[in-house]
CSV table of N, CA and C in Angstrom, one decimal:
chain,number,residue,atom,x,y,z
S,1,UNK,N,19.9,-20.8,-4.6
S,1,UNK,CA,21.5,-21.5,-4.1
S,1,UNK,C,21.5,-20.4,-2.6
S,2,UNK,N,21.9,-21.1,-2.0
S,2,UNK,CA,23.1,-20.8,-1.0
S,2,UNK,C,24.2,-20.4,-0.6
S,3,UNK,N,25.2,-19.5,0.4
S,3,UNK,CA,26.8,-19.7,-0.6
S,3,UNK,C,26.6,-19.8,1.5
S,4,UNK,N,28.2,-21.0,1.4
S,4,UNK,CA,28.4,-21.0,2.9
S,4,UNK,C,30.1,-21.0,2.8
S,5,UNK,N,30.8,-21.0,4.2
S,5,UNK,CA,32.0,-20.8,4.5
S,5,UNK,C,32.4,-22.2,5.9
S,6,UNK,N,33.2,-22.7,5.3
S,6,UNK,CA,34.1,-23.5,6.2
S,6,UNK,C,35.7,-23.4,6.0
S,7,UNK,N,36.4,-23.9,7.7
S,7,UNK,CA,37.6,-23.7,7.1
S,7,UNK,C,38.2,-25.5,8.3
S,8,UNK,N,39.2,-25.4,8.5
S,8,UNK,CA,40.5,-26.4,9.2
S,8,UNK,C,39.9,-27.7,9.0
S,9,UNK,N,38.6,-27.9,7.9
S,9,UNK,CA,38.1,-29.6,8.2
S,9,UNK,C,39.2,-30.6,8.4
S,10,UNK,N,40.4,-30.6,7.8
S,10,UNK,CA,41.8,-31.5,7.7
S,10,UNK,C,41.2,-33.0,7.5
S,11,UNK,N,40.2,-33.2,7.0
S,11,UNK,CA,39.0,-34.8,6.6
S,11,UNK,C,40.4,-35.7,6.6
S,12,UNK,N,40.6,-37.2,7.0
S,12,UNK,CA,41.8,-38.1,7.2
S,12,UNK,C,43.1,-38.1,7.8
S,13,UNK,N,42.4,-36.6,9.0
S,13,UNK,CA,44.2,-36.6,9.6
S,13,UNK,C,43.8,-36.2,11.3
S,14,UNK,N,44.2,-37.4,11.5
S,14,UNK,CA,44.1,-37.8,13.1
S,14,UNK,C,44.8,-36.9,14.4
S,15,UNK,N,46.2,-36.2,13.5
S,15,UNK,CA,46.7,-35.6,14.7
S,15,UNK,C,45.8,-34.5,15.0
S,16,UNK,N,45.3,-33.6,14.1
S,16,UNK,CA,44.5,-32.5,14.6
S,16,UNK,C,43.3,-32.8,15.1
S,17,UNK,N,42.7,-34.1,15.0
S,17,UNK,CA,41.2,-34.6,15.6
S,17,UNK,C,42.2,-34.3,17.3
S,18,UNK,N,43.2,-34.9,17.6
S,18,UNK,CA,43.7,-34.8,19.0
S,18,UNK,C,43.9,-33.1,19.8
S,19,UNK,N,45.1,-33.3,18.7
S,19,UNK,CA,45.3,-32.2,19.0
S,19,UNK,C,44.1,-30.9,19.5
S,20,UNK,N,42.9,-30.8,18.7
S,20,UNK,CA,42.4,-29.5,18.9
S,20,UNK,C,41.3,-30.3,19.8
S,21,UNK,N,41.2,-31.5,20.3
S,21,UNK,CA,40.2,-32.0,21.3
S,21,UNK,C,38.8,-32.4,20.8
S,22,UNK,N,38.6,-32.9,19.3
S,22,UNK,CA,37.9,-32.6,18.5
S,22,UNK,C,37.0,-33.6,19.1
S,23,UNK,N,36.0,-33.4,19.5
S,23,UNK,CA,34.7,-34.8,20.0
S,23,UNK,C,34.3,-35.7,19.3
S,24,UNK,N,35.6,-36.7,19.0
S,24,UNK,CA,35.4,-37.7,17.7
S,24,UNK,C,36.7,-38.8,18.3
S,25,UNK,N,35.8,-40.1,18.3
S,25,UNK,CA,36.2,-41.3,18.6
S,25,UNK,C,37.4,-41.0,17.8
S,26,UNK,N,37.7,-41.4,16.9
S,26,UNK,CA,38.1,-41.5,16.0
S,26,UNK,C,38.5,-40.3,14.5
S,27,UNK,N,39.3,-40.3,13.7
S,27,UNK,CA,39.5,-40.3,11.8
S,27,UNK,C,38.0,-40.3,11.6
S,28,UNK,N,37.6,-42.4,11.7
S,28,UNK,CA,36.9,-42.2,10.5
S,28,UNK,C,35.0,-41.7,11.4
S,29,UNK,N,35.3,-41.1,12.6
S,29,UNK,CA,34.2,-41.1,12.7
S,29,UNK,C,34.3,-39.5,12.6
S,30,UNK,N,35.0,-38.7,12.8
S,30,UNK,CA,35.1,-37.4,12.4
S,30,UNK,C,34.7,-36.8,11.3
S,31,UNK,N,35.3,-37.9,10.3
S,31,UNK,CA,35.4,-37.8,8.8
S,31,UNK,C,33.7,-37.8,8.4
S,32,UNK,N,33.0,-39.3,8.8
S,32,UNK,CA,31.8,-39.5,8.6
S,32,UNK,C,30.6,-37.9,9.3
S,33,UNK,N,31.4,-37.6,10.4
S,33,UNK,CA,30.5,-37.3,11.0
S,33,UNK,C,30.2,-35.7,10.1
S,34,UNK,N,32.0,-34.5,9.9
S,34,UNK,CA,32.0,-33.8,8.9
S,34,UNK,C,31.0,-34.0,7.6
S,35,UNK,N,30.7,-35.2,7.1
S,35,UNK,CA,30.5,-35.2,5.6
S,35,UNK,C,28.7,-35.3,6.0
S,36,UNK,N,28.3,-35.7,7.1
S,36,UNK,CA,27.1,-36.0,7.2
S,36,UNK,C,26.3,-34.4,7.7
S,37,UNK,N,27.4,-33.7,8.5
S,37,UNK,CA,27.1,-32.5,8.8
S,37,UNK,C,26.8,-31.1,7.3
S,38,UNK,N,27.9,-31.4,6.4
S,38,UNK,CA,28.1,-30.8,6.0
S,38,UNK,C,26.7,-31.1,4.5
S,39,UNK,N,26.5,-32.4,4.4
S,39,UNK,CA,25.5,-32.5,3.6
S,39,UNK,C,23.9,-32.5,3.9
S,40,UNK,N,24.0,-32.4,5.5
S,40,UNK,CA,22.4,-31.6,5.9
S,40,UNK,C,22.8,-29.9,5.4
S,41,UNK,N,23.7,-29.2,5.8
S,41,UNK,CA,23.3,-28.1,5.5
S,41,UNK,C,23.5,-27.7,3.8
S,42,UNK,N,24.5,-28.1,3.1
S,42,UNK,CA,24.4,-27.9,2.0
S,42,UNK,C,23.5,-28.6,0.5
S,43,UNK,N,23.1,-28.1,0.4
S,43,UNK,CA,22.0,-28.9,-0.8
S,43,UNK,C,23.0,-28.9,-2.0
S,44,UNK,N,22.8,-29.7,-3.2
S,44,UNK,CA,23.6,-29.9,-4.4
S,44,UNK,C,24.6,-28.9,-5.3
S,45,UNK,N,23.4,-27.8,-5.2
S,45,UNK,CA,23.4,-26.2,-6.2
S,45,UNK,C,23.9,-25.2,-5.2
S,46,UNK,N,24.3,-25.4,-3.8
S,46,UNK,CA,25.2,-24.4,-3.1
S,46,UNK,C,26.3,-24.5,-3.4
S,47,UNK,N,27.0,-23.1,-2.8
S,47,UNK,CA,28.7,-22.7,-3.2
S,47,UNK,C,29.0,-23.2,-1.6
S,48,UNK,N,29.7,-23.9,-1.7
S,48,UNK,CA,30.9,-23.5,-0.4
S,48,UNK,C,32.6,-23.0,-0.8
S,49,UNK,N,32.6,-22.4,-0.2
S,49,UNK,CA,34.2,-21.7,-0.1
S,49,UNK,C,34.9,-22.3,1.4
S,50,UNK,N,36.2,-23.1,0.9
S,50,UNK,CA,36.4,-23.6,2.1
S,50,UNK,C,37.8,-22.6,2.5
S,51,UNK,N,38.2,-22.7,3.3
S,51,UNK,CA,39.0,-21.3,3.6
S,51,UNK,C,40.2,-21.8,4.8
S,52,UNK,N,41.1,-22.6,3.4
S,52,UNK,CA,42.2,-23.4,4.1
S,52,UNK,C,42.2,-25.2,4.3
S,53,UNK,N,43.2,-25.9,4.9
S,53,UNK,CA,43.1,-26.8,5.3
S,53,UNK,C,42.3,-27.6,5.2
S,54,UNK,N,41.8,-28.5,3.9
S,54,UNK,CA,41.3,-28.6,3.7
S,54,UNK,C,40.7,-30.4,3.6
S,55,UNK,N,41.9,-31.2,4.3
S,55,UNK,CA,42.5,-32.6,4.1
S,55,UNK,C,44.0,-33.1,3.6
S,56,UNK,N,43.9,-34.0,4.5
S,56,UNK,CA,45.2,-35.0,4.6
S,56,UNK,C,45.1,-35.5,2.8
S,57,UNK,N,47.2,-35.5,2.2
S,57,UNK,CA,46.9,-35.4,1.4
S,57,UNK,C,46.4,-36.9,1.0
S,58,UNK,N,45.9,-37.2,-0.5
S,58,UNK,CA,45.4,-38.0,-1.2
S,58,UNK,C,44.2,-38.6,-0.7
S,59,UNK,N,43.7,-37.6,0.2
S,59,UNK,CA,42.3,-38.4,0.3
S,59,UNK,C,41.1,-37.1,-0.2
S,60,UNK,N,41.6,-36.1,-0.5
S,60,UNK,CA,40.7,-34.8,-0.6
S,60,UNK,C,39.7,-35.5,-2.2
S,61,UNK,N,40.0,-36.1,-3.4
S,61,UNK,CA,39.1,-36.5,-4.2
S,61,UNK,C,38.2,-37.1,-3.5
S,62,UNK,N,38.5,-38.3,-3.2
S,62,UNK,CA,37.3,-39.2,-2.2
S,62,UNK,C,36.5,-38.6,-1.6
S,63,UNK,N,36.9,-37.8,-0.6
S,63,UNK,CA,35.9,-36.8,0.1
S,63,UNK,C,34.8,-35.9,-0.2
S,64,UNK,N,35.7,-35.3,-1.7
S,64,UNK,CA,35.0,-34.2,-2.2
S,64,UNK,C,33.9,-35.5,-3.1
S,65,UNK,N,33.6,-36.5,-3.3
S,65,UNK,CA,33.1,-36.4,-4.7
S,65,UNK,C,31.7,-37.1,-3.4
S,66,UNK,N,31.8,-37.2,-2.1
S,66,UNK,CA,31.2,-37.3,-1.3
S,66,UNK,C,30.4,-35.5,-0.9
S,67,UNK,N,30.6,-35.0,-0.9
S,67,UNK,CA,30.2,-33.6,-0.3
S,67,UNK,C,29.3,-32.7,-1.6
S,68,UNK,N,28.2,-32.9,-1.1
S,68,UNK,CA,27.0,-31.8,-1.3
S,68,UNK,C,28.2,-30.1,-1.9
S,69,UNK,N,27.4,-29.3,-3.3
S,69,UNK,CA,28.3,-28.5,-3.3
S,69,UNK,C,28.5,-27.9,-4.0
S,70,UNK,N,28.8,-27.0,-4.7
S,70,UNK,CA,29.8,-26.6,-5.9
S,70,UNK,C,30.9,-25.7,-5.0
S,71,UNK,N,32.7,-26.1,-5.0
S,71,UNK,CA,33.3,-26.2,-3.4
S,71,UNK,C,34.6,-25.2,-4.7
S,72,UNK,N,34.8,-24.0,-3.7
S,72,UNK,CA,35.9,-23.2,-3.8
S,72,UNK,C,36.8,-23.4,-2.4
S,73,UNK,N,38.2,-23.3,-3.1
S,73,UNK,CA,39.3,-23.2,-2.0
S,73,UNK,C,40.0,-22.1,-1.5
S,74,UNK,N,40.1,-21.8,-0.5
S,74,UNK,CA,41.4,-20.7,-0.3
S,74,UNK,C,42.6,-20.9,-0.1
S,75,UNK,N,43.1,-21.3,-0.7
S,75,UNK,CA,44.3,-22.4,0.4
S,75,UNK,C,45.0,-22.0,1.4
S,76,UNK,N,45.0,-22.8,2.6
S,76,UNK,CA,45.9,-22.7,3.6
S,76,UNK,C,46.9,-23.4,3.7
S,77,UNK,N,47.7,-23.4,4.8
S,77,UNK,CA,49.1,-24.0,5.3
S,77,UNK,C,49.7,-25.4,5.3
S,78,UNK,N,48.0,-26.0,5.2
S,78,UNK,CA,48.2,-27.5,4.8
S,78,UNK,C,47.7,-27.8,3.3
S,79,UNK,N,47.8,-26.7,2.6
S,79,UNK,CA,46.9,-27.6,1.0
S,79,UNK,C,48.0,-26.9,0.3
S,80,UNK,N,49.3,-27.6,0.2
S,80,UNK,CA,50.4,-27.5,-0.1
S,80,UNK,C,50.7,-27.9,-1.6
S,81,UNK,N,49.2,-28.3,-2.2
S,81,UNK,CA,49.8,-29.1,-3.9
S,81,UNK,C,49.4,-28.5,-5.0
S,82,UNK,N,49.7,-28.0,-6.1
S,82,UNK,CA,49.5,-27.7,-6.9
S,82,UNK,C,48.5,-26.8,-7.2
S,83,UNK,N,47.7,-26.2,-8.0
S,83,UNK,CA,46.1,-26.2,-8.0
S,83,UNK,C,45.5,-26.6,-8.9
S,84,UNK,N,45.9,-27.3,-10.0
S,84,UNK,CA,45.5,-28.0,-10.7
S,84,UNK,C,45.4,-29.3,-9.6
S,85,UNK,N,45.7,-29.8,-9.1
S,85,UNK,CA,45.8,-30.8,-8.0
S,85,UNK,C,44.4,-30.7,-6.8
S,86,UNK,N,44.0,-30.0,-7.0
S,86,UNK,CA,42.6,-29.7,-6.0
S,86,UNK,C,41.7,-29.3,-6.8
S,87,UNK,N,41.8,-28.4,-8.1
S,87,UNK,CA,40.9,-28.7,-9.1
S,87,UNK,C,40.5,-29.7,-9.4
S,88,UNK,N,41.6,-31.1,-10.1
S,88,UNK,CA,40.9,-32.7,-11.0
S,88,UNK,C,40.6,-33.3,-9.7
S,89,UNK,N,40.5,-33.0,-8.1
S,89,UNK,CA,40.2,-33.5,-7.2
S,89,UNK,C,38.5,-33.4,-6.6
S,90,UNK,N,38.2,-31.8,-7.2
S,90,UNK,CA,37.1,-31.8,-7.4
S,90,UNK,C,36.7,-30.1,-7.0
S,91,UNK,N,37.4,-29.7,-6.9
S,91,UNK,CA,37.4,-27.7,-6.0
S,91,UNK,C,36.6,-27.3,-7.8
S,92,UNK,N,36.2,-26.3,-7.9
S,92,UNK,CA,35.7,-25.4,-9.2
S,92,UNK,C,36.8,-24.4,-9.4
S,93,UNK,N,37.4,-23.7,-8.3
S,93,UNK,CA,38.4,-22.9,-8.5
S,93,UNK,C,39.5,-23.0,-7.2
S,94,UNK,N,40.2,-22.9,-7.2
S,94,UNK,CA,41.5,-22.4,-6.0
S,94,UNK,C,42.1,-21.2,-6.4
S,95,UNK,N,42.0,-20.8,-4.8
S,95,UNK,CA,42.8,-19.3,-4.5
S,95,UNK,C,44.2,-19.6,-4.1
S,96,UNK,N,45.2,-19.4,-4.3
S,96,UNK,CA,46.5,-18.9,-3.3
S,96,UNK,C,46.6,-18.0,-2.7
S,97,UNK,N,45.9,-16.9,-3.3
S,97,UNK,CA,45.6,-15.9,-2.1
S,97,UNK,C,44.2,-14.9,-1.0
S,98,UNK,N,44.5,-14.3,-0.7
S,98,UNK,CA,42.9,-13.9,-0.3
S,98,UNK,C,42.0,-13.5,-1.4
S,99,UNK,N,40.8,-13.5,-1.3
S,99,UNK,CA,39.5,-13.4,-2.3
S,99,UNK,C,38.9,-12.4,-1.2
S,100,UNK,N,38.2,-11.3,-2.9
S,100,UNK,CA,37.5,-10.2,-1.8
S,100,UNK,C,36.1,-10.9,-2.4
S,101,UNK,N,35.2,-11.1,-2.1
S,101,UNK,CA,33.7,-11.3,-2.0
S,101,UNK,C,32.7,-10.3,-1.4
S,102,UNK,N,31.8,-9.9,-2.6
S,102,UNK,CA,30.9,-9.2,-2.7
S,102,UNK,C,31.2,-7.6,-1.6
S,103,UNK,N,32.7,-7.4,-2.4
S,103,UNK,CA,33.2,-6.2,-2.5
S,103,UNK,C,33.4,-5.3,-1.1
S,104,UNK,N,33.6,-6.9,-0.1
S,104,UNK,CA,33.5,-6.0,1.4
S,104,UNK,C,34.1,-6.9,2.2
S,105,UNK,N,33.8,-8.6,1.7
S,105,UNK,CA,34.3,-9.7,2.5
S,105,UNK,C,36.2,-10.3,2.0
S,106,UNK,N,36.8,-10.3,2.7
S,106,UNK,CA,37.9,-10.7,2.3
S,106,UNK,C,37.9,-12.1,3.1
S,107,UNK,N,38.0,-12.8,1.8
S,107,UNK,CA,38.2,-14.4,2.7
S,107,UNK,C,39.7,-15.3,2.3
S,108,UNK,N,40.1,-15.4,4.0
S,108,UNK,CA,41.5,-15.9,3.8
S,108,UNK,C,41.9,-17.0,4.4
S,109,UNK,N,42.8,-17.6,4.5
S,109,UNK,CA,43.0,-19.2,5.5
S,109,UNK,C,43.6,-18.1,7.3
S,110,UNK,N,44.8,-17.8,6.6
S,110,UNK,CA,44.8,-16.8,7.8
S,110,UNK,C,44.1,-15.6,8.3
S,111,UNK,N,43.2,-15.3,9.5
S,111,UNK,CA,43.3,-14.1,9.9
S,111,UNK,C,44.1,-13.0,9.8
S,112,UNK,N,43.5,-12.1,9.0
S,112,UNK,CA,44.0,-10.7,8.4
S,112,UNK,C,44.1,-9.2,8.8
S,113,UNK,N,44.4,-8.2,9.3
S,113,UNK,CA,44.4,-7.3,10.4
S,113,UNK,C,43.5,-6.5,9.1
S,114,UNK,N,42.2,-6.3,9.9
S,114,UNK,CA,41.0,-5.3,9.2
S,114,UNK,C,40.8,-4.2,11.1
S,115,UNK,N,40.2,-3.0,10.3
S,115,UNK,CA,40.1,-2.1,11.8
S,115,UNK,C,39.0,-1.3,11.4
S,116,UNK,N,37.4,-0.6,12.4
S,116,UNK,CA,37.1,-0.1,11.8
S,116,UNK,C,36.6,1.0,11.1
S,117,UNK,N,38.4,1.7,10.3
S,117,UNK,CA,38.5,2.7,9.5
S,117,UNK,C,38.1,1.8,8.3
S,118,UNK,N,38.7,0.5,8.2
S,118,UNK,CA,38.8,0.0,6.6
S,118,UNK,C,37.4,-0.4,6.2
S,119,UNK,N,37.1,-0.1,5.3
S,119,UNK,CA,35.8,-0.8,4.6
S,119,UNK,C,35.5,-2.0,4.5
S,120,UNK,N,36.5,-3.3,5.1
S,120,UNK,CA,36.3,-4.3,4.8
S,120,UNK,C,36.0,-5.3,5.8
S,121,UNK,N,35.8,-6.2,5.8
S,121,UNK,CA,35.9,-7.5,7.1
S,121,UNK,C,36.4,-8.7,6.5
S,122,UNK,N,36.6,-9.7,7.4
S,122,UNK,CA,37.7,-10.5,7.4
S,122,UNK,C,37.1,-11.8,7.6
S,123,UNK,N,36.4,-12.7,6.8
S,123,UNK,CA,36.3,-14.2,7.1
S,123,UNK,C,37.2,-15.3,7.0
S,124,UNK,N,37.8,-16.3,7.9
S,124,UNK,CA,39.4,-16.9,7.7
S,124,UNK,C,38.5,-17.7,8.6
S,125,UNK,N,40.1,-18.9,8.8
S,125,UNK,CA,40.0,-20.3,10.2
S,125,UNK,C,41.6,-20.4,10.1
S,126,UNK,N,42.2,-21.5,10.3
S,126,UNK,CA,42.8,-20.9,11.1
S,126,UNK,C,43.9,-21.4,12.2
S,127,UNK,N,42.9,-20.7,13.2
S,127,UNK,CA,43.0,-20.1,15.0
S,127,UNK,C,42.5,-21.3,15.3
S,128,UNK,N,41.4,-21.9,14.5
S,128,UNK,CA,40.6,-23.7,15.5
S,128,UNK,C,39.8,-23.2,16.4
S,129,UNK,N,40.5,-23.3,17.5
S,129,UNK,CA,39.5,-22.8,18.2
S,129,UNK,C,40.8,-22.1,19.9
S,130,UNK,N,41.1,-21.5,19.4
S,130,UNK,CA,42.3,-20.4,20.0
S,130,UNK,C,41.6,-19.8,20.8
S,131,UNK,N,41.0,-19.8,22.1
S,131,UNK,CA,40.6,-18.8,22.9
S,131,UNK,C,41.1,-17.5,22.5
S,132,UNK,N,42.0,-16.7,22.5
S,132,UNK,CA,42.9,-15.1,22.4
S,132,UNK,C,42.2,-14.8,20.6
S,133,UNK,N,41.5,-15.6,20.0
S,133,UNK,CA,40.2,-14.9,18.8
S,133,UNK,C,39.5,-14.9,19.0
S,134,UNK,N,38.5,-14.3,19.4
S,134,UNK,CA,37.3,-14.2,19.4
S,134,UNK,C,36.7,-15.0,18.0
S,135,UNK,N,35.1,-14.7,18.2
S,135,UNK,CA,34.4,-16.4,17.1
S,135,UNK,C,34.3,-15.1,16.3
S,136,UNK,N,33.4,-13.9,16.2
S,136,UNK,CA,33.6,-12.8,15.6
S,136,UNK,C,32.8,-11.4,16.2
S,137,UNK,N,33.0,-10.2,15.2
S,137,UNK,CA,32.7,-8.8,15.5
S,137,UNK,C,31.8,-8.5,14.7
S,138,UNK,N,31.6,-7.3,14.2
S,138,UNK,CA,31.4,-6.5,13.3
S,138,UNK,C,32.3,-6.3,12.3
S,139,UNK,N,33.6,-7.2,12.0
S,139,UNK,CA,35.1,-6.6,11.5
S,139,UNK,C,35.3,-8.1,10.8
S,140,UNK,N,35.1,-9.7,11.5
S,140,UNK,CA,35.3,-10.9,11.1
S,140,UNK,C,34.6,-12.0,11.7
S,141,UNK,N,34.7,-12.8,10.9
S,141,UNK,CA,34.0,-14.1,11.1
S,141,UNK,C,35.0,-15.5,11.4
S,142,UNK,N,35.2,-16.4,12.4
S,142,UNK,CA,35.6,-17.0,12.3
S,142,UNK,C,35.5,-18.4,11.6
S,143,UNK,N,35.3,-19.4,10.2
S,143,UNK,CA,34.6,-20.4,10.5
S,143,UNK,C,35.5,-21.5,10.5
S,144,UNK,N,36.5,-21.5,11.5
S,144,UNK,CA,37.0,-22.9,11.9
S,144,UNK,C,36.1,-23.9,12.0
S,145,UNK,N,36.3,-25.0,11.9
S,145,UNK,CA,34.8,-26.0,12.7
S,145,UNK,C,34.3,-26.1,13.5
S,146,UNK,N,35.6,-26.4,14.2
S,146,UNK,CA,35.3,-26.0,16.2
S,146,UNK,C,34.5,-24.7,16.0
S,147,UNK,N,34.7,-23.7,15.8
S,147,UNK,CA,33.5,-22.6,16.0
S,147,UNK,C,31.8,-22.3,15.8
S,148,UNK,N,32.3,-23.6,14.6
S,148,UNK,CA,30.3,-24.0,13.9
S,148,UNK,C,29.8,-25.0,14.1
S,149,UNK,N,30.3,-25.7,15.0
S,149,UNK,CA,29.3,-26.8,15.4
S,149,UNK,C,29.5,-27.9,14.2
S,150,UNK,N,31.2,-27.9,13.5
S,150,UNK,CA,31.8,-28.4,12.5
S,150,UNK,C,30.4,-28.9,11.7
S,151,UNK,N,30.2,-27.9,10.9
S,151,UNK,CA,29.5,-27.9,9.9
S,151,UNK,C,29.0,-26.8,9.1
S,152,UNK,N,29.2,-26.9,7.9
S,152,UNK,CA,29.7,-25.0,6.7
S,152,UNK,C,28.1,-23.9,7.4
S,153,UNK,N,28.3,-22.8,7.4
S,153,UNK,CA,27.9,-22.2,7.9
S,153,UNK,C,27.1,-21.2,6.5
S,154,UNK,N,25.6,-20.5,6.5
S,154,UNK,CA,25.6,-20.1,5.6
S,154,UNK,C,26.0,-18.4,5.3
S,155,UNK,N,26.2,-18.3,4.5
S,155,UNK,CA,26.5,-16.7,4.5
S,155,UNK,C,25.3,-15.0,5.2
S,156,UNK,N,24.3,-15.2,4.6
S,156,UNK,CA,23.3,-15.5,6.2
S,156,UNK,C,23.4,-15.5,6.8
S,157,UNK,N,23.4,-16.4,7.3
S,157,UNK,CA,24.2,-16.3,9.1
S,157,UNK,C,25.0,-15.7,9.9
S,158,UNK,N,26.4,-15.5,8.8
S,158,UNK,CA,27.5,-14.6,8.6
S,158,UNK,C,27.0,-13.9,9.3
S,159,UNK,N,26.1,-12.6,7.9
S,159,UNK,CA,26.3,-12.1,7.7
S,159,UNK,C,24.8,-11.2,9.0
S,160,UNK,N,24.1,-11.9,9.8
S,160,UNK,CA,22.9,-11.6,10.6
S,160,UNK,C,23.7,-11.6,12.3
S,161,UNK,N,24.6,-12.6,12.5
S,161,UNK,CA,26.1,-12.1,13.6
S,161,UNK,C,26.4,-11.2,13.1
S,162,UNK,N,27.3,-10.7,12.4
S,162,UNK,CA,28.3,-9.7,12.4
S,162,UNK,C,27.6,-8.6,12.5
S,163,UNK,N,26.6,-8.2,11.7
S,163,UNK,CA,25.6,-7.0,12.1
S,163,UNK,C,25.0,-6.8,13.9
S,164,UNK,N,24.7,-8.4,14.5
S,164,UNK,CA,24.0,-7.8,15.6
S,164,UNK,C,25.0,-7.4,16.5
S,165,UNK,N,26.7,-7.7,16.3
S,165,UNK,CA,27.8,-7.5,16.6
S,165,UNK,C,27.7,-6.1,16.6
S,166,UNK,N,28.3,-5.3,15.5
S,166,UNK,CA,28.7,-4.4,15.9
S,166,UNK,C,27.3,-3.4,16.1
S,167,UNK,N,26.1,-3.8,15.6
S,167,UNK,CA,25.0,-3.4,16.9
S,167,UNK,C,24.8,-2.8,18.7
S,168,UNK,N,25.6,-3.7,18.6
S,168,UNK,CA,26.1,-4.2,20.1
S,168,UNK,C,27.2,-3.5,20.8
S,169,UNK,N,28.3,-2.9,19.6
S,169,UNK,CA,29.4,-2.2,20.3
S,169,UNK,C,29.1,-0.6,20.6
């Protein structure tokens, strides 16, 4: 069983496809590619943390039923329904606030302030492909889909890249 992370899928949202210059001709192509990429990476018994902005309203249940894994949602600024709505759609659990994962990683939608004197690192989304924010360092990793090849990224791969970043500083 593996653990994966992803953010800012925005299933069903053609505006995001255009605003973020995603490499898809249509929202249907984007959704189908995201689903295929997800299922190629994630097995039925794997865990996936979605760090916000899952999809356009009313579309969640249909999409979630097509995606492998046990899914958790840390709500983003576009996830504005009640938590029970998202649970009924297919998320195992839903969080309004950041979550502490493995006593070190803060899981959030928005990037959080961390520095080298803090005993934490941050996994987040929200910033999409904004060049002001680095993809990762030894204390943060952005899992917006634009930065992770439009597919969930494993915790093992994140850990490896963060350790390598720390060794290069």
